[in-house]
Tab-separated table of C-alpha atoms and ligand atoms in Angstrom:
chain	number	residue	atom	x	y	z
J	1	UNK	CA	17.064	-134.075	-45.817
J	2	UNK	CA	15.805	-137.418	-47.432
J	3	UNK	CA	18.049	-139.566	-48.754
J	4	UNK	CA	16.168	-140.608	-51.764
J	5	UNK	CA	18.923	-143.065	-53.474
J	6	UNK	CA	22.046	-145.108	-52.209
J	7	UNK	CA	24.323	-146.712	-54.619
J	8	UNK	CA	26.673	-149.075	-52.929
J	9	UNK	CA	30.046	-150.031	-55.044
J	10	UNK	CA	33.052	-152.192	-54.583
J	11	UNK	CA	36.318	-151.259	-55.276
J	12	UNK	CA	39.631	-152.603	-55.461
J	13	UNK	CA	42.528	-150.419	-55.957
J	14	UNK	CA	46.536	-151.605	-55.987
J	15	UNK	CA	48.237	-149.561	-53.712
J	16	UNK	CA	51.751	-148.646	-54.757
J	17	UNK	CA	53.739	-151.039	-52.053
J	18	UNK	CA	52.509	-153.922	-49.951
J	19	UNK	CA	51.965	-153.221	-46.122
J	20	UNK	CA	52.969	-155.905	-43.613
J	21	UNK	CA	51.462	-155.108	-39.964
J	22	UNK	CA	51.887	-157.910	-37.055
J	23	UNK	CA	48.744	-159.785	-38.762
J	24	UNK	CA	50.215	-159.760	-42.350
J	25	UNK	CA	50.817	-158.621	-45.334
J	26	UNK	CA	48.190	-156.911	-48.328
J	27	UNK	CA	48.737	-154.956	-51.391
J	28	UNK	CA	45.310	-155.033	-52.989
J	29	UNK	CA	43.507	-153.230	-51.478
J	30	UNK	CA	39.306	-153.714	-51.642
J	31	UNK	CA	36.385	-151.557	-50.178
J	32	UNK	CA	33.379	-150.153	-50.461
J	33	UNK	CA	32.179	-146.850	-51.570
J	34	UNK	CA	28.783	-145.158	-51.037
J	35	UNK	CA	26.966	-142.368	-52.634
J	36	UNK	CA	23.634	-141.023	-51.178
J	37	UNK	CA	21.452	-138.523	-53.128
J	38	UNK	CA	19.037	-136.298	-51.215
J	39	UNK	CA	15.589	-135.363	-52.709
J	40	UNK	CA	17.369	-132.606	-54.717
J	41	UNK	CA	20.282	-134.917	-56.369
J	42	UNK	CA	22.930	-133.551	-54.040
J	43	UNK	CA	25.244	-136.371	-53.504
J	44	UNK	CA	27.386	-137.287	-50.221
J	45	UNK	CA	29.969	-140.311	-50.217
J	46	UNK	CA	30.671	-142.631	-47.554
J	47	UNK	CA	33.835	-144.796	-47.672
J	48	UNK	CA	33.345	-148.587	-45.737
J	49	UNK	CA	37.120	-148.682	-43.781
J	50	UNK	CA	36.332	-152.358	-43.273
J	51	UNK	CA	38.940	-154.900	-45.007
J	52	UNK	CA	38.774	-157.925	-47.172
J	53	UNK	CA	39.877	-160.029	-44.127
J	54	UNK	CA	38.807	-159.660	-40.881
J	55	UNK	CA	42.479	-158.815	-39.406
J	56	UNK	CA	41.693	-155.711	-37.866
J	57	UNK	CA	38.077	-156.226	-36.640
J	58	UNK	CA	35.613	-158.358	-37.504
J	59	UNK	CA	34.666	-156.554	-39.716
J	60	UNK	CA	35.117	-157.413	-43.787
J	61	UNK	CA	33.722	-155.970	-46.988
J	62	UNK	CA	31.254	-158.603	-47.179
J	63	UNK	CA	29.916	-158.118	-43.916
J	64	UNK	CA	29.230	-154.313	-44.344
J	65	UNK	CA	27.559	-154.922	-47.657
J	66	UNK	CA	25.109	-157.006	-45.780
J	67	UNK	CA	24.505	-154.686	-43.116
J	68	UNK	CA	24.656	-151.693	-45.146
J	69	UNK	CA	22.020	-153.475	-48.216
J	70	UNK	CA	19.530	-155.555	-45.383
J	71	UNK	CA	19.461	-153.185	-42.135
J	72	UNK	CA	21.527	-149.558	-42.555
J	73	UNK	CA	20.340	-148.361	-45.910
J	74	UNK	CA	16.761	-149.198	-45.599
J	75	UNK	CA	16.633	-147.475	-42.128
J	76	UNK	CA	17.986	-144.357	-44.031
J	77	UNK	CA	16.037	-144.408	-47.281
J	78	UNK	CA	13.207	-142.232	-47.400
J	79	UNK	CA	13.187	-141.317	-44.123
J	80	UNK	CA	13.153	-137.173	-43.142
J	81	UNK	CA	16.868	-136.043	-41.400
J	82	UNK	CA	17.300	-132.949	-39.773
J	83	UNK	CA	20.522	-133.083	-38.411
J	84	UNK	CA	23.272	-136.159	-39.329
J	85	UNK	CA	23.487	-136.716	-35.423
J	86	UNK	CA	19.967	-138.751	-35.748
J	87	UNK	CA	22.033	-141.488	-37.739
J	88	UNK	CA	23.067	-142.595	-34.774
J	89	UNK	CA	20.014	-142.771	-33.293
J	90	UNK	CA	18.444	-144.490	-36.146
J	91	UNK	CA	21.128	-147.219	-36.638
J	92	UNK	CA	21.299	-147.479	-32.596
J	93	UNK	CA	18.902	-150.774	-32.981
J	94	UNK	CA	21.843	-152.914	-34.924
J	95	UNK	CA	24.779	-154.068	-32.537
J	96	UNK	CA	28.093	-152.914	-33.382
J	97	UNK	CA	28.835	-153.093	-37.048
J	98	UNK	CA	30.088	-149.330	-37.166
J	99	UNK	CA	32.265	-149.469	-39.813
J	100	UNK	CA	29.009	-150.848	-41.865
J	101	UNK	CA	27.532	-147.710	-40.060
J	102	UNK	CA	29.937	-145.197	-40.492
J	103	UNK	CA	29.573	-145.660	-44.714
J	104	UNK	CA	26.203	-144.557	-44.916
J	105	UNK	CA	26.555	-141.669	-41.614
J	106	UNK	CA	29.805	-140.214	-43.302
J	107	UNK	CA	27.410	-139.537	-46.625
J	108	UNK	CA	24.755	-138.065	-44.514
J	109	UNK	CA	27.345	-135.532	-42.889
J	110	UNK	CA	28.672	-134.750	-46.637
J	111	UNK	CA	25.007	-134.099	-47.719
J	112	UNK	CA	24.442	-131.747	-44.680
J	113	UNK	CA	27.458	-129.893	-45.356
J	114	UNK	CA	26.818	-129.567	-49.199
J	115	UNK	CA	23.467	-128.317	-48.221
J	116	UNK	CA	24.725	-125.508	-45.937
J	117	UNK	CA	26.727	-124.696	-48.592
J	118	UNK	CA	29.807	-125.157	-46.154
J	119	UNK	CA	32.821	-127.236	-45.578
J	120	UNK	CA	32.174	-130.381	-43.772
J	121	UNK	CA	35.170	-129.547	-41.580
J	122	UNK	CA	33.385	-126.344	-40.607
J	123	UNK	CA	29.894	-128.333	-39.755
J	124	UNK	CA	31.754	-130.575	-37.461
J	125	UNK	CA	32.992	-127.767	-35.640
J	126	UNK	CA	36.590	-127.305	-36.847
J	127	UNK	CA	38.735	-124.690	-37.194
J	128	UNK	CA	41.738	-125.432	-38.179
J	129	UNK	CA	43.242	-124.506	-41.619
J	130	UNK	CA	46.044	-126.579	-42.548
J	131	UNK	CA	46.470	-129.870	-40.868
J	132	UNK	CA	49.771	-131.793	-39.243
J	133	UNK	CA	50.027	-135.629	-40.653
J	134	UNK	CA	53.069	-137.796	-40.063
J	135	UNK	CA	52.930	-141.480	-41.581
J	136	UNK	CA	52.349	-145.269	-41.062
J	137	UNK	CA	55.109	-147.227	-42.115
J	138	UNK	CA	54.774	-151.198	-42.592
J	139	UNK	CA	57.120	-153.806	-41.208
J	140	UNK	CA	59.941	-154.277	-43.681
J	141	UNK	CA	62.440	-156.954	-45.150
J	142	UNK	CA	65.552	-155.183	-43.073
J	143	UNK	CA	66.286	-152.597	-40.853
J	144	UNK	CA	68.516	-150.668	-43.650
J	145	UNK	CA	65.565	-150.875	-45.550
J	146	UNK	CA	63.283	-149.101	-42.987
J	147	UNK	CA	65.892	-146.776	-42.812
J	148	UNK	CA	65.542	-145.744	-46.256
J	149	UNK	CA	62.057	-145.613	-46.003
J	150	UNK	CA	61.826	-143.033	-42.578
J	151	UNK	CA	65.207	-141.099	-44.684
J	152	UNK	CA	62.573	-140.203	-47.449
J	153	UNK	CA	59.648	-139.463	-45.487
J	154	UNK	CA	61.728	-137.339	-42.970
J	155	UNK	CA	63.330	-135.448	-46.343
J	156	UNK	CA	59.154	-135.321	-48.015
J	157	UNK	CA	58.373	-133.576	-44.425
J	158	UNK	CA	55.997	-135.875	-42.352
J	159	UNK	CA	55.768	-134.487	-38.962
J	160	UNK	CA	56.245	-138.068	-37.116
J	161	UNK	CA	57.424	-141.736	-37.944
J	162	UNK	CA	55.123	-144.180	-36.802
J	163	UNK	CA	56.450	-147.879	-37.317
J	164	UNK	CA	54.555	-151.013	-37.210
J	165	UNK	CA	56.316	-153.331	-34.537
J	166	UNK	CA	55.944	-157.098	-33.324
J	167	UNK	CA	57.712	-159.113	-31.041
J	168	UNK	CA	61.392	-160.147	-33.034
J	169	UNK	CA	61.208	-156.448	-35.007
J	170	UNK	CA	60.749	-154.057	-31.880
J	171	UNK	CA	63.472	-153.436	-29.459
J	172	UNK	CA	66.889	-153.127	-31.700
J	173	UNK	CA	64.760	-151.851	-34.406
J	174	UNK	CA	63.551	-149.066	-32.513
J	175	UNK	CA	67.148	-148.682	-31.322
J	176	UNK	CA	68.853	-148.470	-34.874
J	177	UNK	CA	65.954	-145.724	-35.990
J	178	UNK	CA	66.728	-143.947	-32.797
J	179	UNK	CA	70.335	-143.912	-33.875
J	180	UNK	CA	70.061	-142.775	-36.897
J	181	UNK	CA	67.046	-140.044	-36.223
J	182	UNK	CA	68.192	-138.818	-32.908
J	183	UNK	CA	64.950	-135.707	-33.250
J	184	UNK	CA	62.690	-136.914	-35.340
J	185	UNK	CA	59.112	-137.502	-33.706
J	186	UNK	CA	58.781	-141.477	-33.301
J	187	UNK	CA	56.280	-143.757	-32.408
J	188	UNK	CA	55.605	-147.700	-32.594
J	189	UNK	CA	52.286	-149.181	-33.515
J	190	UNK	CA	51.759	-153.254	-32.420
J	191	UNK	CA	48.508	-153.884	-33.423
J	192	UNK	CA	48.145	-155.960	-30.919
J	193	UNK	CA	51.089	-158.465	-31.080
J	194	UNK	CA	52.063	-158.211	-27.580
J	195	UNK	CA	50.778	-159.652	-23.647
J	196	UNK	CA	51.515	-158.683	-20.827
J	197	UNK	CA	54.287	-161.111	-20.573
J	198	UNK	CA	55.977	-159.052	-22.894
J	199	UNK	CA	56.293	-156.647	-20.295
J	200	UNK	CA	60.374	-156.741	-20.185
J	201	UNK	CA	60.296	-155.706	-23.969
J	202	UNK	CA	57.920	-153.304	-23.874
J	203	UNK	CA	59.971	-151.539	-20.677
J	204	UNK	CA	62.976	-151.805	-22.798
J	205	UNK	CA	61.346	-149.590	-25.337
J	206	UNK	CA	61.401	-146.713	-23.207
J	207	UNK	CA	64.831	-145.558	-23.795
J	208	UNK	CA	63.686	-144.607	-27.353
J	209	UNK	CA	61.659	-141.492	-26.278
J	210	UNK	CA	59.125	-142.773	-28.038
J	211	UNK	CA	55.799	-140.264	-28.382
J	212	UNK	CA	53.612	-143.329	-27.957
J	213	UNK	CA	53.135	-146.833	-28.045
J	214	UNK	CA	49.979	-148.011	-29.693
J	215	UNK	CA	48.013	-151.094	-28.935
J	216	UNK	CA	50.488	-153.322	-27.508
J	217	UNK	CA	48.086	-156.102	-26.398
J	218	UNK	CA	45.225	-157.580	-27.192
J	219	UNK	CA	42.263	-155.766	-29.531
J	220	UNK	CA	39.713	-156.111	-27.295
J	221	UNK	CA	41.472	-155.057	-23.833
J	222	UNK	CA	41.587	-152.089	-21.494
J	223	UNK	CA	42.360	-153.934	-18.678
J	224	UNK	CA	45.908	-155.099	-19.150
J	225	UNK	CA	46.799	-152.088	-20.638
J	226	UNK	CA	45.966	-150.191	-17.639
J	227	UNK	CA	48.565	-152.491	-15.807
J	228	UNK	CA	51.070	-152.005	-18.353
J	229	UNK	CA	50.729	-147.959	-18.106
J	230	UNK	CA	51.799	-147.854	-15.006
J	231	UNK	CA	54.719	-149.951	-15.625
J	232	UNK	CA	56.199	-148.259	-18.655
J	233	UNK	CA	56.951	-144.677	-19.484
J	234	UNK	CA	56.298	-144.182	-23.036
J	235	UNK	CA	52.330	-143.270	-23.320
J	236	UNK	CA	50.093	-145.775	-24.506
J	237	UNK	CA	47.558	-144.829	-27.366
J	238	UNK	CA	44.470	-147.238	-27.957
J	239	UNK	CA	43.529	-148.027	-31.200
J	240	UNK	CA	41.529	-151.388	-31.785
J	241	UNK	CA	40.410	-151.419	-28.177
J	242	UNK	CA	38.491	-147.966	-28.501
J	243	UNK	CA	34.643	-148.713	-30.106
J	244	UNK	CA	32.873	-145.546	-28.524
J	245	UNK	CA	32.248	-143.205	-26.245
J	246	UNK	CA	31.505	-145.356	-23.694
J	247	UNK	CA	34.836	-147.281	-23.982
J	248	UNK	CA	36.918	-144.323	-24.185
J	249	UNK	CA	35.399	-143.221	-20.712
J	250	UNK	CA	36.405	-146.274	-19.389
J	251	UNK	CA	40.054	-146.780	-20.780
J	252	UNK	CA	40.305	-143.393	-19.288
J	253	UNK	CA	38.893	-143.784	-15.932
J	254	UNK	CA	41.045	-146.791	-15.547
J	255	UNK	CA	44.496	-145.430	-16.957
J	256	UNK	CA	44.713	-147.942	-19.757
J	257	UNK	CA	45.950	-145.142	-22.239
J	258	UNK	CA	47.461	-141.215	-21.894
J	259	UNK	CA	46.362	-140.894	-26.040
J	260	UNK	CA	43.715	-142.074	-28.099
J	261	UNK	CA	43.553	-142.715	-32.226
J	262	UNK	CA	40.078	-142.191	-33.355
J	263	UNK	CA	39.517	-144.033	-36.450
J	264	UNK	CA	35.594	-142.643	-37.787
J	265	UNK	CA	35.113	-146.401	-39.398
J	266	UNK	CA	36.163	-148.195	-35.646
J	267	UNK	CA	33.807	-145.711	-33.583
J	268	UNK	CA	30.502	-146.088	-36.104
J	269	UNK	CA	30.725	-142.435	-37.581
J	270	UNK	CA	31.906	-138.670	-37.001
J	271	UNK	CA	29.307	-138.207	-34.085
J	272	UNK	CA	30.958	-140.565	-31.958
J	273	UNK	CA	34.170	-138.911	-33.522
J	274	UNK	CA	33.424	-136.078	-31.938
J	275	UNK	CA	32.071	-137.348	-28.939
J	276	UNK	CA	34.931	-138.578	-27.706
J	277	UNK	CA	36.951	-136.003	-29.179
J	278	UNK	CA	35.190	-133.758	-26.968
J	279	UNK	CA	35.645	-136.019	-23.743
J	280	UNK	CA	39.145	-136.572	-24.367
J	281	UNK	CA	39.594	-132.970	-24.561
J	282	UNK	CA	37.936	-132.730	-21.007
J	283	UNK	CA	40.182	-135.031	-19.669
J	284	UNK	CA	43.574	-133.673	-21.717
J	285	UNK	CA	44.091	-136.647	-23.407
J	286	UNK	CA	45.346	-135.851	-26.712
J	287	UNK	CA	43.792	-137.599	-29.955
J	288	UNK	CA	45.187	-137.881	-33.323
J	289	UNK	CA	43.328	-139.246	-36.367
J	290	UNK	CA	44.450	-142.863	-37.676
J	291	UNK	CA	44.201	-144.209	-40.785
J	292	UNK	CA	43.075	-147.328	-43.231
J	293	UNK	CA	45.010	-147.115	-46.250
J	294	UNK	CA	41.810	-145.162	-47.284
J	295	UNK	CA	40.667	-143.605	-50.912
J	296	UNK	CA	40.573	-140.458	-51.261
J	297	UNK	CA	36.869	-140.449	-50.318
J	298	UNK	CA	37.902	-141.717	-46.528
J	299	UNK	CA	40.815	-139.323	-46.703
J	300	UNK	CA	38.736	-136.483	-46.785
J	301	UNK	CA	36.395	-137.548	-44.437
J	302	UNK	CA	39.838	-137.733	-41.797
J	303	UNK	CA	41.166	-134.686	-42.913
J	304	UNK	CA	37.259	-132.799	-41.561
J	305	UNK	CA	37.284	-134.265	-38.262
J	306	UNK	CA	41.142	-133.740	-37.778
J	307	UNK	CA	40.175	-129.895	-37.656
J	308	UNK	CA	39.051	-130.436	-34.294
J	309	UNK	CA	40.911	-128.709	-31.766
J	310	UNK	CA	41.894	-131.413	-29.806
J	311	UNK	CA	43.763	-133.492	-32.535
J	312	UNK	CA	46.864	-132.062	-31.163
J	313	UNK	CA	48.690	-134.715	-32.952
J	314	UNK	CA	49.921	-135.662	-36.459
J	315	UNK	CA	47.651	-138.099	-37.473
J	316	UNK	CA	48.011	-141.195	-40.717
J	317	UNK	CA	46.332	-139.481	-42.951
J	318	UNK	CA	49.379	-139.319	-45.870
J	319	UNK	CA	49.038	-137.638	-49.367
J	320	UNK	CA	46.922	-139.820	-52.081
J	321	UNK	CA	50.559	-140.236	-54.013
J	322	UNK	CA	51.886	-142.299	-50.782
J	323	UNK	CA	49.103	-144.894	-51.270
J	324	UNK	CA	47.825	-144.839	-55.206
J	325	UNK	CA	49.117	-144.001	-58.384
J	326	UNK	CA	45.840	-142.423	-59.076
J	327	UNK	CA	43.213	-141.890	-56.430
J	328	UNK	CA	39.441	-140.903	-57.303
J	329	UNK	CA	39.292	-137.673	-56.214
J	330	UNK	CA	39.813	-134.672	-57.817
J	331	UNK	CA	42.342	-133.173	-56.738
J	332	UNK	CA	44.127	-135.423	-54.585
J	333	UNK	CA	45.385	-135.338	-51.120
J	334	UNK	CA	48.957	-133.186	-51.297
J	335	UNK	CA	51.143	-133.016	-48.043
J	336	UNK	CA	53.458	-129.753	-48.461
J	337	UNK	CA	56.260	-129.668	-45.513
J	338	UNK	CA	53.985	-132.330	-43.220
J	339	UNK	CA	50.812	-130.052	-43.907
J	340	UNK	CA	47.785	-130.601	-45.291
J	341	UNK	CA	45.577	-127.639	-46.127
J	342	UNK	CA	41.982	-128.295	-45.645
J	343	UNK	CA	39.497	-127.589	-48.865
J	344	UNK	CA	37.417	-124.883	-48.956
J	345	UNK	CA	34.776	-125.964	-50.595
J	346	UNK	CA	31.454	-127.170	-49.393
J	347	UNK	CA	30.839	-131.207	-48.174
J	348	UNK	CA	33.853	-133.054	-48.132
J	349	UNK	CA	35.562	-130.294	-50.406
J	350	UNK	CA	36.816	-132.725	-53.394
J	351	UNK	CA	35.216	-134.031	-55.907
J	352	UNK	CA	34.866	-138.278	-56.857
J	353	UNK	CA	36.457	-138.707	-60.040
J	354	UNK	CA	33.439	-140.683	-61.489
J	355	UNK	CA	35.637	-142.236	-64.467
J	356	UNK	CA	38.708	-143.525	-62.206
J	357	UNK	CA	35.660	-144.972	-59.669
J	358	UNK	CA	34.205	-146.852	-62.345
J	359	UNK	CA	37.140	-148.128	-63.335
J	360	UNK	CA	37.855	-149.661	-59.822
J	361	UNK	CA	34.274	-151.305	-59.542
J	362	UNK	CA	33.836	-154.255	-59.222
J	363	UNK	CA	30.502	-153.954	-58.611
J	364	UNK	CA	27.657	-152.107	-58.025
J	365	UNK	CA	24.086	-151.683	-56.421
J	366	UNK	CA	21.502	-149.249	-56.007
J	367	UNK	CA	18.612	-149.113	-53.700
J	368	UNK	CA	15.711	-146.886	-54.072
O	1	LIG	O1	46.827	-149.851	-36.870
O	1	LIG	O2	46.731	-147.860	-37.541
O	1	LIG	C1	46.706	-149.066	-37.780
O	1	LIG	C2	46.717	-149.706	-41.552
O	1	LIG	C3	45.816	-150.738	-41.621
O	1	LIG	C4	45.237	-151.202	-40.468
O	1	LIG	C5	45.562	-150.667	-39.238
O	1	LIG	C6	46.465	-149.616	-39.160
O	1	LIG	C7	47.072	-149.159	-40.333
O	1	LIG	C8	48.083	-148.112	-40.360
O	1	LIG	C9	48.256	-147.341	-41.641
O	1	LIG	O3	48.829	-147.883	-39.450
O	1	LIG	C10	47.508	-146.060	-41.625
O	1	LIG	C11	47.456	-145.414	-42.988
O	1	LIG	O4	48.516	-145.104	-43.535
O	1	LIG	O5	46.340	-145.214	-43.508
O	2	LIG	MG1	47.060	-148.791	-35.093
């Protein structure tokens, strides 16, 4: 293939509720979106995970549309692709940035897959049919609140709870959720909020039967948390501290997690996706696919790789009606009893909704 034209869009879409992690609170939510067209005008979208602030990562929108317009889409343009693997070789020149690279390899893989003429789940190597997704739910105003909230997502289905911790909402929150949803699959997410001093609190979450912790301390550790792992029974997943391959060896090798969320933006594409997919499988460590409050473009991209055999878990990846009043695919992203069945068609299996997309621009670019 030769991608012959990129165009390179920013969005910004209200979602439906704000979300309030340890780092804060957003409700308007901005991105970018990319379309690639190969020599014979098929086109393959990209969606750029990265956020308006640099809470997560250090990543932003503004960043990635620098890296993506001065360095990733000129290395692409023009340039003859036989398989969407080489976009990692290709890109392997500019230091980190993957959620910059990610945009522009996630349209490659949809172009490759459109091309074949076959799902882009299937060219990753997936099986899987129908998918298992639980859901991300934000810090809230109360506990009775939260309560409500995991009481109508328990009723809708979702196949796990997952709620967003920091130290002063953790311990007796946990414990009133556990009260009231003695069964239901439960994890906490701390994006980071915690040290190791924290230990006592983090011990005390134990008693909740929690499936996992994820990222207690700090974003860019592996060390600590291999200390805390052997000090607390619930299972650690890493989330911000996993970048690659390489770091997923070595979280592993030390013991700093039993899980591991694979985010395509955080890892620089679905190669490395499925790299360490296919290491943690070696190692039976079970991965799960997280989420970014994504479109529906980055939605489907999760749902493909989360056919993987070794996504044993629910992953974040909730309907489009959770998120958006109206998303910009066609159709959107249903979740029937915790399930999500994956499309049939070829690429990423749903098609942008070019009206709703230009509505959301703010705007655009293309490069030639
Ligand atoms: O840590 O997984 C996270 C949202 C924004 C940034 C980081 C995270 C999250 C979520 C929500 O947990 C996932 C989703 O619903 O898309
Ligand atoms: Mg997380």
């Amino acid at each position: 293939m030769i991608v012959k034209e990129v165009t390179l869009r920013h969005l910004k879409m209200k979602m439906k509720f704000p979300f309030t992690t340890s780092f804060g609170t957003f409700q308007d939510k901005e991105f970018l979106l990319l379309e690639a067209k190969d020599e014979n005008g098929i086109s393959g979208w990209g969606e750029s995970v990265a956020f308006h602030s640099p809470w997560y990562n250090e990543e932003t929108l503004k960043t990635n549309w620098h890296m993506l317009e001065d360095f990733v889409i000129p290395s692409i343009l023009n340039k003859e692709i036989h398989h969407p693997d080489e976009v990692v070789d290709i890109l392997s020149y500019i230091r980190k940035n993957n959620m910059a690279k990610s945009t522009m390899e996630g349209a490659v893989w949809d172009i490759f897959a459109k091309q074949q003429g076959i799902p882009l789940a299937y060219a990753l190597g997936g099986e899987k049919k129908q998918i298992e997704v639980g859901i991300s739910i934000g810090i809230q105003e109360t506990v009775q609140e939260l309560l409500q909230i995991i009481d109508r997502y328990v009723n809708e289905g979702y196949k796990r709870m997952k709620v967003k911790i920091k130290p002063g909402w953790d311990v007796e929150v946990m414990r009133e959720v556990r009260r009231h949803f003695p069964n239901v699959p439960l994890m906490a997410d701390a994006n980071s909020a915690y040290r190791l001093n924290d230990i006592e609190r983090l011990k005390a979450l134990d008693e909740f039967d929690l499936m996992m912790i994820e990222q207690p301390l700090a974003s860019d550790d592996i060390v600590d948390h291999a200390t805390l792992q052997k000090e607390i029974l619930t299972p650690v997943c890493l989330d911000e501290s996993i970048h690659s391959y390489e770091d997923a060896r070595k979280a592993i090798e030390l013991g700093s997690c039993k899980i591991i969320n694979i985010k395509i933006g955080r890892v620089g594409g679905l190669t490395e996706s499925k790299r360490i997919h296919d290491l943690c499988q070696k190692h039976d460590i079970p991965v799960w696919c997280g989420g970014m409050l994504e479109s529906g473009i980055g939605r489907a991209h999760n749902i493909a790789l989360t056919t993987l055999s070794n996504f044993v878990m629910p992953g974040d990846t909730a309907g489009s009606s959770r998120y958006w009043d109206q998303d910009i695919i066609e159709p959107e992203v249903v979740v029937e009893d915790g399930l999500i069945t994956v499309p049939d068609k070829p690429g990423i299996g749903f098609e942008p909704n070019q009206e709703r997309i230009q509505q959301f621009t703010v705007y655009k670019k293309s490069y030639s």
